[in-house]
CSV table of C-alpha atoms in Angstrom, one decimal:
chain,number,residue,atom,x,y,z
A,1,UNK,CA,62.6,99.9,74.2
A,2,UNK,CA,64.2,98.5,77.4
A,3,UNK,CA,64.6,101.1,80.1
A,4,UNK,CA,68.1,103.2,80.9
A,5,UNK,CA,70.0,102.9,83.8
A,6,UNK,CA,70.4,106.3,85.4
A,7,UNK,CA,74.3,107.3,85.7
A,8,UNK,CA,74.1,107.9,88.5
A,9,UNK,CA,73.7,105.0,90.4
A,10,UNK,CA,76.5,102.8,90.6
A,11,UNK,CA,77.6,106.3,92.6
A,12,UNK,CA,74.8,106.4,95.0
A,13,UNK,CA,74.8,102.8,95.3
A,14,UNK,CA,78.7,103.1,96.0
A,15,UNK,CA,78.6,106.1,98.7
A,16,UNK,CA,76.1,104.5,100.5
A,17,UNK,CA,78.4,101.3,101.0
A,18,UNK,CA,81.3,103.0,102.1
A,19,UNK,CA,79.7,105.0,104.6
A,20,UNK,CA,79.6,101.5,106.3
A,21,UNK,CA,83.0,100.7,106.0
A,22,UNK,CA,84.5,103.1,106.5
A,23,UNK,CA,86.2,102.3,109.7
A,24,UNK,CA,87.9,99.3,107.9
A,25,UNK,CA,89.6,101.5,104.8
A,26,UNK,CA,91.5,103.6,107.2
A,27,UNK,CA,92.9,101.5,109.0
A,28,UNK,CA,93.4,99.8,105.7
A,29,UNK,CA,95.3,103.3,104.7
A,30,UNK,CA,97.1,103.4,108.4
A,31,UNK,CA,98.9,99.6,107.5
A,32,UNK,CA,99.8,100.3,104.2
A,33,UNK,CA,101.9,103.7,105.4
A,34,UNK,CA,103.8,101.8,107.7
A,35,UNK,CA,107.3,101.6,106.5
A,36,UNK,CA,108.7,98.1,108.5
A,37,UNK,CA,109.5,94.9,106.9
A,38,UNK,CA,106.3,92.5,106.5
A,39,UNK,CA,105.6,90.9,109.8
A,40,UNK,CA,106.8,94.0,111.8
A,41,UNK,CA,104.5,96.1,112.1
A,42,UNK,CA,101.1,95.9,113.5
A,43,UNK,CA,98.1,94.1,112.3
A,44,UNK,CA,94.3,95.3,111.7
A,45,UNK,CA,93.2,94.6,114.9
A,46,UNK,CA,96.0,96.1,117.0
A,47,UNK,CA,96.5,99.4,114.2
A,48,UNK,CA,92.6,99.1,115.4
A,49,UNK,CA,93.3,99.3,119.3
A,50,UNK,CA,95.5,101.8,119.0
A,51,UNK,CA,94.3,104.0,116.5
A,52,UNK,CA,91.5,104.3,119.4
A,53,UNK,CA,92.9,104.7,122.4
A,54,UNK,CA,95.2,107.4,121.2
A,55,UNK,CA,92.3,109.0,118.9
A,56,UNK,CA,88.9,108.0,120.0
A,57,UNK,CA,86.2,105.5,118.9
A,58,UNK,CA,85.4,108.8,116.1
A,59,UNK,CA,88.8,108.6,114.1
A,60,UNK,CA,87.4,105.9,112.6
A,61,UNK,CA,86.0,107.6,110.6
A,62,UNK,CA,88.4,109.9,109.5
A,63,UNK,CA,88.1,110.8,105.9
A,64,UNK,CA,84.7,110.1,105.6
A,65,UNK,CA,84.4,113.1,103.7
A,66,UNK,CA,86.2,112.8,101.2
A,67,UNK,CA,85.6,109.1,101.4
A,68,UNK,CA,81.7,109.7,100.1
A,69,UNK,CA,83.4,112.6,97.3
A,70,UNK,CA,85.7,109.9,96.2
A,71,UNK,CA,82.6,107.8,95.3
A,72,UNK,CA,80.4,110.4,94.1
A,73,UNK,CA,83.1,110.9,91.7
A,74,UNK,CA,85.5,107.7,91.4
A,75,UNK,CA,82.7,104.7,90.8
A,76,UNK,CA,79.9,107.3,89.4
A,77,UNK,CA,82.2,107.6,86.2
A,78,UNK,CA,83.3,104.5,86.5
A,79,UNK,CA,79.9,102.9,86.7
A,80,UNK,CA,77.9,105.2,84.8
A,81,UNK,CA,80.8,104.5,81.5
A,82,UNK,CA,80.2,100.6,82.1
A,83,UNK,CA,77.3,100.2,81.2
A,84,UNK,CA,77.3,102.8,78.2
A,85,UNK,CA,80.1,101.1,76.6
A,86,UNK,CA,78.5,97.9,77.7
A,87,UNK,CA,74.8,99.2,75.8
A,88,UNK,CA,76.9,100.1,72.7
A,89,UNK,CA,79.0,96.7,73.2
A,90,UNK,CA,76.5,94.6,73.1
A,91,UNK,CA,74.3,96.7,69.9
A,92,UNK,CA,77.9,96.1,68.0
A,93,UNK,CA,77.0,92.0,69.1
A,94,UNK,CA,74.5,89.3,67.1
A,95,UNK,CA,71.3,89.9,68.7
A,96,UNK,CA,70.3,88.2,71.8
A,97,UNK,CA,73.4,87.1,72.9
A,98,UNK,CA,75.4,86.9,75.6
A,99,UNK,CA,78.7,90.8,75.8
A,100,UNK,CA,81.7,87.7,76.1
A,101,UNK,CA,84.1,88.8,78.7
A,102,UNK,CA,86.8,89.7,77.6
A,103,UNK,CA,84.4,92.7,76.1
A,104,UNK,CA,83.3,93.2,79.9
A,105,UNK,CA,87.1,93.2,80.7
A,106,UNK,CA,88.2,95.8,78.0
A,107,UNK,CA,84.4,97.6,78.7
A,108,UNK,CA,85.8,97.8,82.5
A,109,UNK,CA,89.3,99.2,82.4
A,110,UNK,CA,87.9,102.0,79.9
A,111,UNK,CA,85.3,103.0,82.1
A,112,UNK,CA,87.8,102.4,85.3
A,113,UNK,CA,90.3,105.0,84.0
A,114,UNK,CA,87.9,107.6,83.7
A,115,UNK,CA,87.0,107.2,86.9
A,116,UNK,CA,90.2,107.0,87.7
A,117,UNK,CA,91.6,109.9,86.6
A,118,UNK,CA,87.7,111.8,87.8
A,119,UNK,CA,88.3,110.5,91.3
A,120,UNK,CA,92.3,111.0,91.7
A,121,UNK,CA,91.4,114.8,93.7
A,122,UNK,CA,89.2,113.0,95.8
A,123,UNK,CA,91.3,110.0,96.7
A,124,UNK,CA,94.4,112.0,96.7
A,125,UNK,CA,92.5,113.7,100.2
A,126,UNK,CA,91.1,110.8,101.4
A,127,UNK,CA,94.3,109.5,102.0
A,128,UNK,CA,95.9,112.1,103.5
A,129,UNK,CA,92.7,112.7,105.6
A,130,UNK,CA,93.0,109.1,106.5
A,131,UNK,CA,96.5,109.2,107.3
A,132,UNK,CA,96.5,112.4,109.3
A,133,UNK,CA,96.5,111.1,113.0
A,134,UNK,CA,99.6,108.7,112.5
A,135,UNK,CA,102.3,111.9,111.8
A,136,UNK,CA,103.1,113.8,114.3
A,137,UNK,CA,101.5,116.2,115.8
A,138,UNK,CA,103.2,119.0,114.4
A,139,UNK,CA,103.5,117.7,110.6
A,140,UNK,CA,99.1,117.0,110.4
A,141,UNK,CA,97.1,118.5,107.9
A,142,UNK,CA,94.4,118.9,110.4
A,143,UNK,CA,92.1,119.2,106.8
A,144,UNK,CA,88.5,120.2,108.1
A,145,UNK,CA,86.7,118.4,105.2
A,146,UNK,CA,87.0,117.0,101.8
A,147,UNK,CA,86.9,120.2,99.7
A,148,UNK,CA,88.3,123.2,102.4
A,149,UNK,CA,91.2,120.4,101.6
A,150,UNK,CA,91.4,120.2,98.2
A,151,UNK,CA,91.8,124.6,98.4
A,152,UNK,CA,94.7,124.1,100.4
A,153,UNK,CA,96.2,121.8,98.4
A,154,UNK,CA,96.0,123.8,95.3
A,155,UNK,CA,97.0,126.9,97.5
A,156,UNK,CA,99.8,125.4,98.8
A,157,UNK,CA,101.9,122.4,96.8
A,158,UNK,CA,99.7,123.6,93.3
A,159,UNK,CA,97.0,121.9,91.7
A,160,UNK,CA,99.6,119.2,90.5
A,161,UNK,CA,99.2,117.1,93.9
A,162,UNK,CA,95.4,116.8,93.2
A,163,UNK,CA,96.9,114.4,90.5
A,164,UNK,CA,99.8,113.0,92.9
A,165,UNK,CA,99.9,109.0,92.3
A,166,UNK,CA,97.9,109.6,89.0
A,167,UNK,CA,99.3,106.3,87.4
A,168,UNK,CA,98.7,103.9,89.9
A,169,UNK,CA,95.8,105.4,90.9
A,170,UNK,CA,94.3,105.0,87.3
A,171,UNK,CA,96.8,100.8,87.2
A,172,UNK,CA,94.2,100.8,90.4
A,173,UNK,CA,91.0,101.6,89.1
A,174,UNK,CA,90.8,99.9,86.1
A,175,UNK,CA,91.8,96.5,87.2
A,176,UNK,CA,89.6,96.9,90.5
A,177,UNK,CA,86.7,97.8,88.3
A,178,UNK,CA,87.3,94.6,85.9
A,179,UNK,CA,87.7,92.5,88.6
A,180,UNK,CA,84.4,93.8,90.2
A,181,UNK,CA,82.2,95.0,87.5
A,182,UNK,CA,83.4,92.4,84.8
A,183,UNK,CA,83.6,89.5,87.7
A,184,UNK,CA,80.1,90.5,88.8
A,185,UNK,CA,78.2,90.2,85.9
A,186,UNK,CA,80.0,87.8,84.4
A,187,UNK,CA,79.9,85.4,88.0
A,188,UNK,CA,76.1,86.2,88.0
A,189,UNK,CA,75.6,85.1,84.6
A,190,UNK,CA,76.7,81.6,84.6
A,191,UNK,CA,75.2,81.5,87.9
A,192,UNK,CA,71.9,82.2,86.4
A,193,UNK,CA,72.5,79.8,82.6
A,194,UNK,CA,73.5,76.6,85.2
A,195,UNK,CA,70.5,74.4,84.4
A,196,UNK,CA,67.5,73.3,86.7
A,197,UNK,CA,67.0,76.9,88.0
A,198,UNK,CA,68.7,76.7,91.4
A,199,UNK,CA,69.8,80.7,91.0
A,200,UNK,CA,67.3,82.9,89.8
A,201,UNK,CA,68.1,87.1,89.6
A,202,UNK,CA,67.4,87.6,93.7
A,203,UNK,CA,69.5,88.9,96.0
A,204,UNK,CA,71.2,85.9,97.3
A,205,UNK,CA,72.6,85.5,93.7
A,206,UNK,CA,74.1,89.1,93.8
A,207,UNK,CA,75.3,87.6,97.4
A,208,UNK,CA,77.4,84.8,96.1
A,209,UNK,CA,78.8,86.8,93.2
A,210,UNK,CA,79.5,90.0,94.7
A,211,UNK,CA,81.5,87.8,97.1
A,212,UNK,CA,83.3,86.0,94.4
A,213,UNK,CA,84.0,89.9,92.8
A,214,UNK,CA,85.4,91.5,95.5
A,215,UNK,CA,88.3,88.9,96.1
A,216,UNK,CA,89.2,88.6,92.4
A,217,UNK,CA,89.2,92.5,93.1
A,218,UNK,CA,91.6,92.8,95.8
A,219,UNK,CA,94.0,90.2,94.8
A,220,UNK,CA,94.5,92.3,91.1
A,221,UNK,CA,94.8,95.8,93.0
A,222,UNK,CA,96.5,95.4,96.2
A,223,UNK,CA,99.9,96.2,95.1
A,224,UNK,CA,98.6,99.4,92.6
A,225,UNK,CA,96.4,100.2,95.8
A,226,UNK,CA,99.8,100.2,98.5
A,227,UNK,CA,101.8,102.2,95.9
A,228,UNK,CA,99.3,104.8,95.1
A,229,UNK,CA,98.6,105.1,99.0
A,230,UNK,CA,102.0,105.5,99.6
A,231,UNK,CA,102.9,108.1,96.7
A,232,UNK,CA,99.6,109.8,97.9
A,233,UNK,CA,100.5,110.3,101.4
A,234,UNK,CA,103.6,111.8,100.3
A,235,UNK,CA,104.5,115.8,100.8
A,236,UNK,CA,105.1,118.6,98.4
A,237,UNK,CA,108.6,117.0,98.0
A,238,UNK,CA,107.9,112.8,97.8
A,239,UNK,CA,110.8,110.4,98.0
A,240,UNK,CA,109.3,108.3,95.6
A,241,UNK,CA,110.4,109.2,91.8
A,242,UNK,CA,106.9,107.9,89.9
A,243,UNK,CA,105.0,104.4,90.8
A,244,UNK,CA,107.3,102.4,89.0
A,245,UNK,CA,110.1,103.5,91.6
A,246,UNK,CA,107.8,103.0,94.4
A,247,UNK,CA,107.0,99.1,93.6
A,248,UNK,CA,110.4,98.8,93.3
A,249,UNK,CA,111.7,100.4,96.5
A,250,UNK,CA,109.1,98.9,98.6
A,251,UNK,CA,109.9,95.5,97.1
A,252,UNK,CA,113.4,96.2,98.4
A,253,UNK,CA,113.6,97.9,101.0
A,254,UNK,CA,110.5,95.5,102.7
A,255,UNK,CA,110.3,92.8,101.0
A,256,UNK,CA,107.9,91.9,97.7
A,257,UNK,CA,104.7,90.7,100.2
A,258,UNK,CA,105.2,94.5,101.8
A,259,UNK,CA,103.1,95.0,97.7
A,260,UNK,CA,100.3,93.4,99.8
A,261,UNK,CA,100.4,94.9,102.7
A,262,UNK,CA,96.4,95.5,104.3
A,263,UNK,CA,96.2,92.7,102.2
A,264,UNK,CA,93.6,91.7,104.9
A,265,UNK,CA,92.3,94.7,105.5
A,266,UNK,CA,91.2,95.6,102.1
A,267,UNK,CA,89.8,92.3,101.3
A,268,UNK,CA,88.1,92.6,104.9
A,269,UNK,CA,86.9,96.6,103.5
A,270,UNK,CA,86.3,95.1,99.6
A,271,UNK,CA,84.5,92.5,100.2
A,272,UNK,CA,81.3,93.4,102.2
A,273,UNK,CA,82.0,97.2,100.5
A,274,UNK,CA,81.4,95.2,96.8
A,275,UNK,CA,78.4,93.2,98.4
A,276,UNK,CA,77.1,96.1,99.9
A,277,UNK,CA,77.6,98.5,96.8
A,278,UNK,CA,75.6,95.5,94.4
A,279,UNK,CA,72.9,94.8,96.7
A,280,UNK,CA,72.1,98.2,97.2
A,281,UNK,CA,73.0,99.1,93.5
A,282,UNK,CA,70.5,96.4,92.1
A,283,UNK,CA,67.8,97.5,94.8
A,284,UNK,CA,68.5,101.0,93.1
A,285,UNK,CA,67.8,99.1,89.5
A,286,UNK,CA,64.2,97.8,90.9
A,287,UNK,CA,63.4,101.1,92.2
A,288,UNK,CA,64.3,103.5,89.6
A,289,UNK,CA,63.5,101.6,86.6
A,290,UNK,CA,60.5,99.5,87.7
A,291,UNK,CA,59.1,101.9,90.4
A,292,UNK,CA,55.6,100.3,89.8
A,293,UNK,CA,57.2,97.6,91.9
């Protein structure tokens, strides 16, 4: 019987990757919360320069505790559930046949939805902590860490505040998991199936597969990412009636391409994060499932 993959593996790999890419994620959030027409806001380098100048270099790691909590919840569930669902799907298919792409996408969407629901509270806190320095001093929330921040939100705004923006967050999580996990599995399988043995199940194949998967995931999730970021950053009284209203209001007020604000930092973050996540994941698989190697 094949050894089962530990449920926590993907979460641990994602936490390791998040520690490396957190500054870029913070810059992405700062850019997405700019209320300017496309082309009039600050670019990635300008945003980074201003942040370091006004808040110091350590501000690039504002909200790290929330980022790690998010990966510990959201990514643990989506990676773990994806592998469990794949095992079940594979048991229903003809023996020895690879899982078709559409089944991988469906498995990824289901696991992504579960991860999005579980991870929304930490995601709300992540967005708020990263965007806090951009607010006027008298409006800053100044959460000391993710756990105490969630406790304050519950006390001041109610339990519902933990799940603000859950709709676009779940949609994004479904697309993100399909774009990352299903794409990675499919691309890796296609590379390994190329005749001649040019690609083997090693680091170079993992690297190429994860780079392509990172680009796909960024492209399909960016509009949902902008919407969920703006809704999560809203105060107790939000200007948005819902995800669709946020999407249409952003497109009308700032232009359709505003839905892709922060695409460069998102890609700059997600591509290396995807690469690091899968490199870490593959190595963790070796250590946990083949400990003698």
